[in-house]
Amino acid sequence: MLIDSFNRKIDYLRLSVTDRCNLRCTYCMPSSGIKLIDRKEMLSFEEILKAVGILSEMGIRKIRITGGEPLVRVGIIDLIKQIKKIEKITDISITTNGILLNEYLDELYKMPVQGINISLDTLDRQKYKEITRGGEINQVLSAISDSINIGIKSVKINVVITDLLDEKDITGFARMTLNKPVHVRFIEMMQPAGSDGSSGTIECSSIGGINSNQDFNSVDTIFSVMKKIGEYHEVSDKIGNGPALYYKFKKARGSIGFIINDKNLCSYCNRIRLTPDGTIRLCLFSDKEYDIKKKIRDNCCRADIKAEITEFVKAKPENREESCRYDNKDKAPINFKLKDFMNRIGG
Ligand code: SAM
């Protein structure tokens, strides 16, 4: 069993299978693009299976496939089928932008995957194009309905709170939960890597003016729009593995969740991440890495790799504030900035 120094049981792996994506969301990647991982540095399927096999023997039970866009990785369905054969893995789900989902939905349903999270930050066609730099919303809307209709066990919509999110969007998303078994999660935007210009890769101006607008699009605003729709209550049953708080309207089939930047939720964190180029990460806000690819390519013995991972996981920071302190020797005010681009670490 993998246990960190704060007695958290780590049984959940976010597996980022590629840094490539077919969209260019403004809060995720700069318009100029980013330096992509060299293909020979990416884990092969065989190496991914080896890494996941080792982690499963150490206590990982649930896996979320992410990216970049996981469905752009050639052979992704075969990879997921192979992961499903790993004895101790009991739960596989996927996070996707939905653009290519129709092509793969049948196979994902038949496997089956436990859940599909689909990212959609607005219900307006034009705003969607703007946020994703060119995406076609109809493909995503039909991917959502098809996933529900085919019977995927858990369908969630990830809505990052940008300043383009307005009352009409919030109402539309909230109403979806009334008659569809869908969980809409509003996600507080995290400051992208380099967005202060320090790394020279992404600057605030290049994220298209789309930023977390604390004045309007705060969680409070979303609650005030929800109040206009009807009565809702907090859901005590846990929906999923993440640090989200959920609410339900009376008689609604779905729910509304919030993933907020609150360090107190870190006490529930049960996850680690594996990047496409084969490093294990402990927290979105920490750049500490364990290079499992090197160990696998050097043919190191499994027992030694496991011992090193056990030690590494003990360094999982208590919370995101502590993650940020690693680089903050002066103990200056904490700046919750992601330490790497989301298309590599996988959200
Ligand atoms: N391509 C897939 C997708 O679009 O869902 C999977 C990868 S994406 C990096 C995973 C999740 O991270 C998405 O829901 C995305 O909205 C979220 N994300 C990306 N950048 C973010 C940021 N700066 N703050 C909060 N969430 C972010």
Coordinates of C-alpha atoms and ligand atoms in Angstrom, one line a residue:
M1 CA 0.0 0.0 0.0
L2 CA 1.3 3.5 -0.8
I3 CA 1.0 5.9 2.1
D4 CA 2.5 9.3 2.3
S5 CA 3.9 11.1 5.3
F6 CA 0.4 12.5 6.1
N7 CA -1.1 9.1 6.2
R8 CA -3.0 9.6 3.0
K9 CA -3.5 6.3 1.0
I10 CA -2.4 6.8 -2.6
D11 CA -4.5 4.6 -4.8
Y12 CA -5.2 6.9 -7.8
L13 CA -3.0 7.5 -10.8
R14 CA -3.6 10.3 -13.4
L15 CA -1.9 8.9 -16.5
S16 CA -1.1 11.5 -19.1
V17 CA -0.5 9.5 -22.3
T18 CA 0.5 12.4 -24.5
D19 CA 1.2 16.1 -24.4
R20 CA -0.3 16.5 -27.9
C21 CA -3.8 18.1 -28.2
N22 CA -6.2 18.9 -31.0
L23 CA -7.4 22.1 -29.3
R24 CA -5.4 25.1 -28.0
C25 CA -7.4 26.2 -24.9
T26 CA -6.3 29.7 -24.0
Y27 CA -5.7 28.9 -20.3
C28 CA -3.8 25.7 -21.1
M29 CA -1.4 26.5 -23.9
P30 CA 0.0 29.8 -25.3
S31 CA -1.0 30.7 -28.9
S32 CA 2.5 30.3 -30.1
G33 CA 2.4 26.7 -29.0
I34 CA 4.7 25.0 -26.6
K35 CA 7.8 22.8 -27.0
L36 CA 6.4 19.3 -27.4
I37 CA 8.1 16.3 -25.9
D38 CA 10.5 14.5 -28.3
R39 CA 8.8 11.3 -29.4
K40 CA 11.7 9.1 -28.3
E41 CA 11.3 10.6 -24.8
M42 CA 7.7 9.5 -24.6
L43 CA 6.9 6.3 -22.8
S44 CA 6.0 3.5 -25.2
F45 CA 2.9 1.5 -24.5
E46 CA 5.1 -1.3 -23.2
E47 CA 6.8 1.1 -20.8
I48 CA 3.5 2.6 -19.7
L49 CA 2.2 -0.9 -18.9
K50 CA 5.4 -1.7 -17.0
A51 CA 5.1 1.5 -14.9
V52 CA 1.4 1.0 -14.2
G53 CA 2.1 -2.7 -13.4
I54 CA 4.7 -1.6 -10.8
L55 CA 2.3 1.0 -9.4
S56 CA -0.6 -1.4 -9.2
E57 CA 1.6 -3.8 -7.1
M58 CA 2.1 -0.8 -4.8
G59 CA -1.5 0.0 -4.3
I60 CA -2.7 2.0 -7.3
R61 CA -6.3 0.8 -8.1
K62 CA -7.9 3.6 -10.1
I63 CA -6.5 5.2 -13.2
R64 CA -7.7 8.3 -15.2
I65 CA -6.3 8.5 -18.7
T66 CA -5.6 12.1 -19.7
G67 CA -3.2 14.3 -21.7
G68 CA -2.9 16.5 -23.8
E69 CA -5.8 14.9 -25.6
P70 CA -5.6 11.2 -24.8
L71 CA -7.7 10.3 -27.9
V72 CA -5.1 11.7 -30.3
R73 CA -2.6 9.1 -29.2
V74 CA -2.5 6.4 -31.9
G75 CA -3.6 3.0 -30.4
I76 CA -5.1 4.5 -27.3
I77 CA -8.0 1.9 -27.2
D78 CA -5.5 -0.9 -27.3
L79 CA -3.5 0.7 -24.5
I80 CA -6.6 1.0 -22.3
K81 CA -7.6 -2.6 -23.0
Q82 CA -4.1 -3.7 -21.9
I83 CA -4.3 -1.6 -18.7
K84 CA -7.6 -3.2 -17.9
K85 CA -5.9 -6.6 -17.9
I86 CA -3.7 -5.5 -15.1
E87 CA -5.1 -7.5 -12.3
K88 CA -5.3 -5.0 -9.5
I89 CA -6.6 -2.1 -11.5
T90 CA -10.3 -1.9 -10.7
D91 CA -11.4 1.4 -12.2
I92 CA -10.4 3.2 -15.4
S93 CA -11.8 6.5 -16.6
I94 CA -10.8 9.1 -19.2
T95 CA -10.7 12.9 -19.4
T96 CA -11.2 14.2 -23.0
N97 CA -12.2 17.3 -24.8
G98 CA -14.8 15.1 -26.6
I99 CA -13.9 16.1 -30.2
L100 CA -12.9 12.6 -31.2
L101 CA -15.1 10.7 -28.7
N102 CA -17.7 9.6 -31.1
E103 CA -15.1 7.5 -32.9
Y104 CA -14.2 5.6 -29.7
L105 CA -17.3 5.7 -27.6
D106 CA -18.6 2.2 -28.5
E107 CA -15.2 0.6 -27.6
L108 CA -14.9 2.6 -24.4
Y109 CA -18.5 1.5 -23.4
K110 CA -17.9 -2.1 -24.1
M111 CA -14.6 -2.3 -22.1
P112 CA -16.2 -0.8 -20.0
V113 CA -14.6 2.4 -18.7
Q114 CA -16.1 3.6 -15.5
G115 CA -16.3 7.2 -16.4
I116 CA -15.8 9.9 -19.0
N117 CA -15.1 13.5 -18.1
I118 CA -15.6 15.9 -21.0
S119 CA -14.3 19.5 -20.9
L120 CA -16.7 22.2 -22.0
D121 CA -16.3 25.7 -20.7
T122 CA -19.3 27.4 -22.3
L123 CA -22.5 26.5 -24.1
D124 CA -22.1 29.2 -26.7
R125 CA -20.6 28.2 -30.1
Q126 CA -18.6 31.4 -30.7
K127 CA -17.2 31.6 -27.2
Y128 CA -16.2 27.9 -27.4
K129 CA -14.3 28.6 -30.6
E130 CA -12.6 31.5 -28.8
I131 CA -11.6 29.6 -25.7
T132 CA -10.4 26.5 -27.6
R133 CA -9.0 28.5 -30.5
G134 CA -11.1 26.9 -33.1
G135 CA -13.0 24.0 -31.6
E136 CA -16.5 23.0 -32.9
I137 CA -18.9 22.8 -30.0
N138 CA -21.5 20.5 -31.7
Q139 CA -19.0 17.7 -31.7
V140 CA -18.6 18.0 -27.9
L141 CA -22.4 18.4 -27.2
S142 CA -23.1 15.3 -29.2
A143 CA -20.3 13.4 -27.4
I144 CA -21.9 14.3 -24.1
S145 CA -25.4 13.1 -25.1
D146 CA -24.0 10.0 -26.8
S147 CA -22.0 9.1 -23.7
I148 CA -25.1 9.4 -21.5
N149 CA -27.4 7.6 -24.0
I150 CA -25.0 4.7 -24.5
G151 CA -24.9 4.2 -20.7
I152 CA -21.5 5.2 -19.6
K153 CA -21.7 4.9 -15.8
S154 CA -20.4 8.3 -14.9
V155 CA -20.4 11.3 -17.3
K156 CA -19.0 14.6 -16.0
I157 CA -18.6 17.9 -17.6
N158 CA -15.5 19.9 -16.6
V159 CA -16.2 23.7 -16.8
V160 CA -13.2 25.9 -16.1
I161 CA -14.4 29.3 -14.8
T162 CA -13.2 31.8 -17.3
D163 CA -14.5 35.4 -17.6
L164 CA -16.5 34.3 -20.7
L165 CA -18.7 32.1 -18.5
D166 CA -21.9 34.0 -18.0
E167 CA -25.3 33.6 -16.4
K168 CA -26.7 32.0 -19.6
D169 CA -24.0 29.3 -19.5
I170 CA -24.4 28.7 -15.8
T171 CA -28.1 28.3 -16.2
G172 CA -27.7 26.0 -19.2
F173 CA -25.2 23.8 -17.4
A174 CA -27.3 23.7 -14.2
R175 CA -30.5 22.8 -16.1
M176 CA -28.7 19.9 -17.8
T177 CA -28.4 18.3 -14.4
L178 CA -32.1 18.4 -13.9
N179 CA -33.1 15.7 -16.4
K180 CA -29.8 14.1 -17.4
P181 CA -27.6 11.9 -15.2
V182 CA -24.6 14.2 -15.7
H183 CA -22.3 15.8 -13.2
V184 CA -21.2 19.4 -14.1
R185 CA -18.1 20.5 -12.2
F186 CA -17.1 24.2 -12.1
I187 CA -13.3 24.4 -11.8
E188 CA -11.5 27.3 -10.5
M189 CA -8.8 28.3 -13.0
M190 CA -5.3 27.7 -11.9
Q191 CA -2.6 30.1 -13.0
P192 CA -0.9 28.5 -16.0
A193 CA 2.8 27.8 -15.9
G194 CA 4.8 30.9 -17.0
S195 CA 1.7 33.1 -17.0
D196 CA 3.7 35.8 -15.2
G197 CA 6.2 35.8 -18.0
S198 CA 8.9 34.4 -15.7
S199 CA 9.6 31.4 -17.9
G200 CA 9.3 33.4 -21.0
T201 CA 6.8 30.8 -22.4
I202 CA 3.3 32.2 -21.7
E203 CA 2.3 35.7 -20.7
C204 CA -1.0 37.0 -19.3
S205 CA -1.7 38.9 -22.5
S206 CA -1.3 35.7 -24.6
I207 CA -4.0 33.8 -22.7
G208 CA -6.4 35.9 -24.7
G209 CA -7.8 38.0 -21.9
I210 CA -9.5 34.9 -20.6
N211 CA -8.7 34.6 -17.0
S212 CA -10.3 33.7 -13.8
N213 CA -12.5 36.7 -13.1
Q214 CA -12.8 36.7 -9.3
D215 CA -15.3 39.6 -9.3
F216 CA -18.0 38.1 -11.5
N217 CA -17.3 34.4 -12.0
S218 CA -16.7 33.5 -8.4
V219 CA -18.2 30.4 -7.0
D220 CA -20.7 32.7 -5.1
T221 CA -22.0 34.0 -8.5
I222 CA -22.6 30.4 -9.6
F223 CA -24.5 29.7 -6.4
S224 CA -26.6 32.9 -6.9
V225 CA -27.6 31.7 -10.4
M226 CA -28.4 28.2 -9.0
K227 CA -30.7 29.8 -6.4
K228 CA -32.8 31.3 -9.3
I229 CA -33.3 27.8 -10.7
G230 CA -34.5 26.1 -7.6
E231 CA -33.8 24.5 -4.3
Y232 CA -30.6 22.5 -4.0
H233 CA -28.8 20.6 -1.3
E234 CA -25.2 19.4 -0.6
V235 CA -24.7 15.8 -1.7
S236 CA -23.0 13.8 1.1
D237 CA -22.2 10.7 -1.0
K238 CA -18.8 10.9 -2.6
I239 CA -19.1 11.3 -6.4
G240 CA -15.7 10.3 -7.9
N241 CA -12.2 10.5 -6.4
G242 CA -11.5 14.1 -6.7
P243 CA -11.5 17.1 -4.4
A244 CA -14.9 18.3 -5.5
L245 CA -17.9 19.5 -3.4
Y246 CA -21.3 18.5 -5.0
Y247 CA -24.8 19.9 -4.9
K248 CA -28.1 18.6 -6.3
F249 CA -31.4 20.3 -7.2
K250 CA -34.5 18.6 -5.9
K251 CA -35.3 15.5 -7.9
A252 CA -32.4 16.2 -10.3
R253 CA -30.7 13.2 -12.0
G254 CA -27.3 14.9 -12.0
S255 CA -25.3 17.2 -9.8
I256 CA -23.2 20.3 -9.7
G257 CA -19.7 20.2 -8.3
F258 CA -17.0 22.7 -7.5
I259 CA -13.3 22.1 -7.7
I260 CA -11.8 25.0 -5.9
N261 CA -8.4 26.1 -5.0
D262 CA -8.7 25.2 -1.3
K263 CA -5.7 23.8 0.4
N264 CA -8.0 22.1 3.0
L265 CA -9.3 19.7 0.2
C266 CA -5.7 18.5 -0.2
S267 CA -6.2 16.3 2.9
Y268 CA -8.4 14.0 0.8
C269 CA -5.8 13.8 -2.0
N270 CA -5.2 10.2 -3.0
R271 CA -3.4 10.8 -6.3
I272 CA -0.1 10.8 -8.1
R273 CA 0.6 11.6 -11.7
L274 CA 2.6 10.0 -14.5
T275 CA 3.7 12.3 -17.3
P276 CA 4.0 11.2 -21.0
D277 CA 7.8 11.3 -20.7
G278 CA 7.8 9.0 -17.8
T279 CA 8.1 11.0 -14.6
I280 CA 5.9 10.6 -11.5
R281 CA 4.6 13.8 -9.9
L282 CA 3.1 14.3 -6.5
C283 CA 1.1 17.4 -6.8
L284 CA 0.0 19.8 -9.6
F285 CA 1.9 22.6 -7.8
S286 CA 5.1 20.7 -7.2
D287 CA 7.8 20.1 -9.8
K288 CA 9.4 17.3 -7.8
E289 CA 9.7 14.3 -10.2
Y290 CA 10.7 10.7 -10.0
D291 CA 12.1 9.4 -13.3
I292 CA 10.5 6.0 -13.7
K293 CA 11.3 5.9 -17.4
K294 CA 15.0 6.0 -16.7
K295 CA 14.7 3.1 -14.3
I296 CA 12.7 1.1 -16.7
R297 CA 15.0 1.8 -19.6
D298 CA 18.1 1.0 -17.5
N299 CA 16.4 -2.3 -16.6
C300 CA 16.5 -1.6 -12.9
C301 CA 15.0 -4.3 -10.7
R302 CA 11.4 -3.9 -9.7
A303 CA 12.1 -4.1 -6.0
D304 CA 14.5 -1.2 -6.2
I305 CA 12.1 0.9 -8.2
K306 CA 9.3 0.2 -5.7
A307 CA 11.6 1.1 -2.7
E308 CA 12.4 4.4 -4.4
I309 CA 8.8 5.2 -5.2
T310 CA 7.8 4.4 -1.6
E311 CA 10.4 6.9 -0.4
F312 CA 9.5 9.5 -3.1
V313 CA 5.8 9.4 -2.2
K314 CA 6.6 10.2 1.4
A315 CA 7.7 13.6 0.0
K316 CA 4.1 14.4 -1.2
P317 CA 3.5 17.9 0.2
E318 CA 0.8 18.3 2.8
N319 CA -1.1 20.7 0.6
R320 CA -0.7 22.9 -2.5
E321 CA 0.6 25.8 -0.3
E322 CA 3.4 23.6 0.9
S323 CA 4.1 22.5 -2.7
C324 CA 4.7 26.1 -3.7
R325 CA 7.0 26.7 -0.7
Y326 CA 9.5 24.3 -2.2
D327 CA 10.6 27.0 -4.6
N328 CA 9.9 29.8 -2.1
K329 CA 12.8 29.9 0.2
D330 CA 12.0 33.5 1.2
K331 CA 8.5 32.4 2.3
A332 CA 7.1 35.2 0.1
P333 CA 3.3 35.2 -0.3
I334 CA 2.2 32.0 -2.0
N335 CA 1.5 32.2 -5.7
F336 CA -0.5 29.2 -6.8
K337 CA 1.0 28.9 -10.2
L338 CA 1.2 25.5 -12.0
K339 CA 4.7 24.3 -12.3
D340 CA 4.3 22.9 -15.8
F341 CA 1.9 23.1 -18.7
M342 CA -1.4 21.2 -18.1
N343 CA -1.1 19.4 -21.4
R344 CA 1.9 17.5 -20.0
I345 CA 0.8 16.9 -16.4
G346 CA -2.8 16.2 -17.5
G347 CA -5.0 18.4 -15.2
Ligands
SAM1 N1 -7.7 17.2 -23.4 C1 -8.4 16.7 -22.3 C2 -9.5 17.7 -21.9 O1 -9.6 18.7 -22.6 O2 -10.2 17.4 -20.9 C3 -7.6 16.3 -21.1 C4 -6.4 17.2 -20.6 S1 -6.9 18.7 -19.9 C5 -5.3 19.3 -19.5 C6 -7.6 18.2 -18.4 C7 -8.4 19.2 -17.6 O3 -7.5 20.2 -17.2 C8 -9.5 19.9 -18.5 O4 -10.7 19.7 -17.8 C9 -9.0 21.3 -18.5 O5 -10.1 22.2 -18.6 C10 -8.3 21.4 -17.2 N2 -7.3 22.6 -17.2 C11 -6.4 22.9 -18.1 N3 -5.8 24.0 -17.7 C12 -6.3 24.5 -16.6 C13 -6.1 25.6 -15.7 N4 -5.2 26.5 -16.0 N5 -6.9 25.7 -14.6 C14 -7.8 24.7 -14.3 N6 -8.1 23.7 -15.1 C15 -7.3 23.5 -16.2

